[in-house]
GROMACS .gro file of C-alpha atoms in nm:
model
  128
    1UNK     CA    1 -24.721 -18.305   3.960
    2UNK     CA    2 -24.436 -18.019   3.993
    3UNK     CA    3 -24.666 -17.825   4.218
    4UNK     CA    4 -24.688 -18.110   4.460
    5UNK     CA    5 -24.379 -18.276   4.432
    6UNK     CA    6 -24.129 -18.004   4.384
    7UNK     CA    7 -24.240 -17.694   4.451
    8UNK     CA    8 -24.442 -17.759   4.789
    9UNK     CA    9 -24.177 -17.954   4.971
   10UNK     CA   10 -23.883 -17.682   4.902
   11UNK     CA   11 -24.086 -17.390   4.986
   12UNK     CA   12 -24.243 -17.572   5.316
   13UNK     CA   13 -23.870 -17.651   5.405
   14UNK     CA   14 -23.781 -17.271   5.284
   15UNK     CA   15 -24.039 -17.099   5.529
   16UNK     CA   16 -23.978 -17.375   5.813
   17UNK     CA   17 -23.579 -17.236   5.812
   18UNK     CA   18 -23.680 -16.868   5.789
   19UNK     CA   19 -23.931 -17.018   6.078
   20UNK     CA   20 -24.246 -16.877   5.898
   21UNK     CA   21 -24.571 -17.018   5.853
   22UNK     CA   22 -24.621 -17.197   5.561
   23UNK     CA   23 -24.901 -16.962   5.355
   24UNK     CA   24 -24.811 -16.924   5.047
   25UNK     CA   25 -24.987 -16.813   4.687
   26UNK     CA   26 -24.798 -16.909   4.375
   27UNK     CA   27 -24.964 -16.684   4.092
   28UNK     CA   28 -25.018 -16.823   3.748
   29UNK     CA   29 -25.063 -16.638   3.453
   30UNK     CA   30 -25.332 -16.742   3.210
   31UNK     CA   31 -25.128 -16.873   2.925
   32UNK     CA   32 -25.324 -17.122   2.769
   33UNK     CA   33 -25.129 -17.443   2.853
   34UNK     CA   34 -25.267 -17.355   3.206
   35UNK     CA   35 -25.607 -17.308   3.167
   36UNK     CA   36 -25.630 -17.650   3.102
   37UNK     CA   37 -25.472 -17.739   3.465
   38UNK     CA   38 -25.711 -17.748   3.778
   39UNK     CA   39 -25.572 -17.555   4.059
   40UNK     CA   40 -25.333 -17.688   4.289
   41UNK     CA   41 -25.374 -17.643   4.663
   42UNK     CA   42 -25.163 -17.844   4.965
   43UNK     CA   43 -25.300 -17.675   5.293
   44UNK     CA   44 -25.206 -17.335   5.286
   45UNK     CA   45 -24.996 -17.349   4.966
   46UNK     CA   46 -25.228 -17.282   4.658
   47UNK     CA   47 -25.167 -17.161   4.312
   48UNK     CA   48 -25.441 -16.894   4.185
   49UNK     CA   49 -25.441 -16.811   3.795
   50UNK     CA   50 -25.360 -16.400   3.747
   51UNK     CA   51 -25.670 -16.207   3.557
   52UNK     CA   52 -25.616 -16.189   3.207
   53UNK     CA   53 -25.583 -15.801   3.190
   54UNK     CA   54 -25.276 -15.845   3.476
   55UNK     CA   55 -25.006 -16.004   3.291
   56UNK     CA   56 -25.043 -15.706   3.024
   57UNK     CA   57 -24.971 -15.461   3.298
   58UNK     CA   58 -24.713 -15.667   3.460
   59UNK     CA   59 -24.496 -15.756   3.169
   60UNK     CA   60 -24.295 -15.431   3.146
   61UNK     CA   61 -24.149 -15.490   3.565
   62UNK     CA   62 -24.062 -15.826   3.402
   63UNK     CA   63 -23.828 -15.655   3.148
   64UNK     CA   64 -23.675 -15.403   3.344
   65UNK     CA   65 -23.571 -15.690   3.626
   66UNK     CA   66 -23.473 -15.893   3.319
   67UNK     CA   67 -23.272 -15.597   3.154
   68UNK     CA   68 -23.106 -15.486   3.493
   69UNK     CA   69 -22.996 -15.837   3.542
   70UNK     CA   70 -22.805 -15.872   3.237
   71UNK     CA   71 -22.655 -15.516   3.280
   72UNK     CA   72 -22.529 -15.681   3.574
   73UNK     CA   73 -22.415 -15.979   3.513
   74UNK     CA   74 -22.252 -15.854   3.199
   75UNK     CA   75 -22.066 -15.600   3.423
   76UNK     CA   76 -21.948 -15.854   3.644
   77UNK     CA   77 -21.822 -16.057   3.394
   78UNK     CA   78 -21.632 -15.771   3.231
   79UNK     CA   79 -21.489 -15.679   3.554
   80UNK     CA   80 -21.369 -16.108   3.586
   81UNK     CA   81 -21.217 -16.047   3.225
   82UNK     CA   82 -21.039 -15.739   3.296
   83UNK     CA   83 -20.895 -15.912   3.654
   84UNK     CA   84 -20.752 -16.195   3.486
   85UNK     CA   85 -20.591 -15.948   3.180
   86UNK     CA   86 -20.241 -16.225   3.147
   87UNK     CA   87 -20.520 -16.475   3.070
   88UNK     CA   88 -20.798 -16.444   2.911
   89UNK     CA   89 -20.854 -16.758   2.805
   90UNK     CA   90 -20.819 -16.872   3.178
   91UNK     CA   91 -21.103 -16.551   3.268
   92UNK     CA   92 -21.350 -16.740   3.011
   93UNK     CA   93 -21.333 -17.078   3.171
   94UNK     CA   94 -21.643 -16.997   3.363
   95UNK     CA   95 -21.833 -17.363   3.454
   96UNK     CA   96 -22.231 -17.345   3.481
   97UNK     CA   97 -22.202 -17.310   3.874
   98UNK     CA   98 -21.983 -17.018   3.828
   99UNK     CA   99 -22.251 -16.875   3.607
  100UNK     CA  100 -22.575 -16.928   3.804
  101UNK     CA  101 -22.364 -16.750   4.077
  102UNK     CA  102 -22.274 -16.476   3.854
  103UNK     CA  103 -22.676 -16.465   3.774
  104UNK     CA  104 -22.766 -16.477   4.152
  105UNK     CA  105 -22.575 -16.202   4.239
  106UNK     CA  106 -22.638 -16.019   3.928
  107UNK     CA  107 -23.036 -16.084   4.029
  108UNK     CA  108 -22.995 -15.985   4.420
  109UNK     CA  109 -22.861 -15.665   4.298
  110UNK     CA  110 -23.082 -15.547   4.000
  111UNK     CA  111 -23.404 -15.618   4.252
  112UNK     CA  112 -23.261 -15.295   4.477
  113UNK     CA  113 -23.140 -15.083   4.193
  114UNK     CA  114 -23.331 -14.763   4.183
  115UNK     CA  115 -23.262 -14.622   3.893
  116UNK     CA  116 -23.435 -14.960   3.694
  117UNK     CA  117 -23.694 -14.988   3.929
  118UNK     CA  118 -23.995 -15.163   3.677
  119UNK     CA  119 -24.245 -14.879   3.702
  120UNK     CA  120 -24.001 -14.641   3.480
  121UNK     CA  121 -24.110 -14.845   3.172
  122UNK     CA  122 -24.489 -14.834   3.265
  123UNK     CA  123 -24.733 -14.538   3.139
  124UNK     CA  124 -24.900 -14.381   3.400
  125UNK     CA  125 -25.201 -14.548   3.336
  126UNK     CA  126 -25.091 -14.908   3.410
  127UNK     CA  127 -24.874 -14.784   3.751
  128UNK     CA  128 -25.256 -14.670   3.881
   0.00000   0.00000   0.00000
């Protein structure tokens, strides 16, 4: 039901803006709570479950994006604290908008930072 209903029509209207065609593979990986699910396809938008020896080697570029990203974000939100030094009680009020911007950016620029790039925390076995 997400697949079709949610994720489908915002990524067909994502690609039609960047004027793209709309081919897209949404990997899965093969937690049990989705083996149970048959695989969802709408024209050239398909989900395909990963091998179960990939999320192993993956899992360590998930931590360093995750652990760049709050280096990040925590860094920008020392930098708001210091800023508003008469206030900080006014420098906390942060509302949730505020932070999933914060996150965004934070995000945006931990993807491009090379001295986290993901394959530092892999053995030289699992970077091939």
């Amino acid at each position: 039901k997400w697949f079709h209903d949610d994720f489908v029509p915002h990524v067909k209207q994502h690609l039609t803006q960047l004027n793209l065609p709309p081919n897209v593979v949404l990997p899965i990986d093969n937690a049990p709570c989705h083996l149970d699910e048959e695989m969802p396809t709408s024209g050239e938008i398909r989900a395909i479950f990963l091998p179960t020896n990939v999320t192993l080697l993956i899992q360590p570029m998930d931590q360093g994006v995750i652990e760049a990203m709050k280096r990040h974000y925590k860094k920008k939100l020392m930098t708001h604290i210091l800023e508003c030094e008469e206030n900080l009680y006014e420098a906390l009020k942060k509302n949730v908008k505020d932070v999933i911007y914060t996150i965004a950016q934070a995000i945006s620029k931990s993807s491009y930072d090379p001295k986290i790039m993901p394959q530092n925390n892999c053995s030289k076995e699992e970077r091939g």
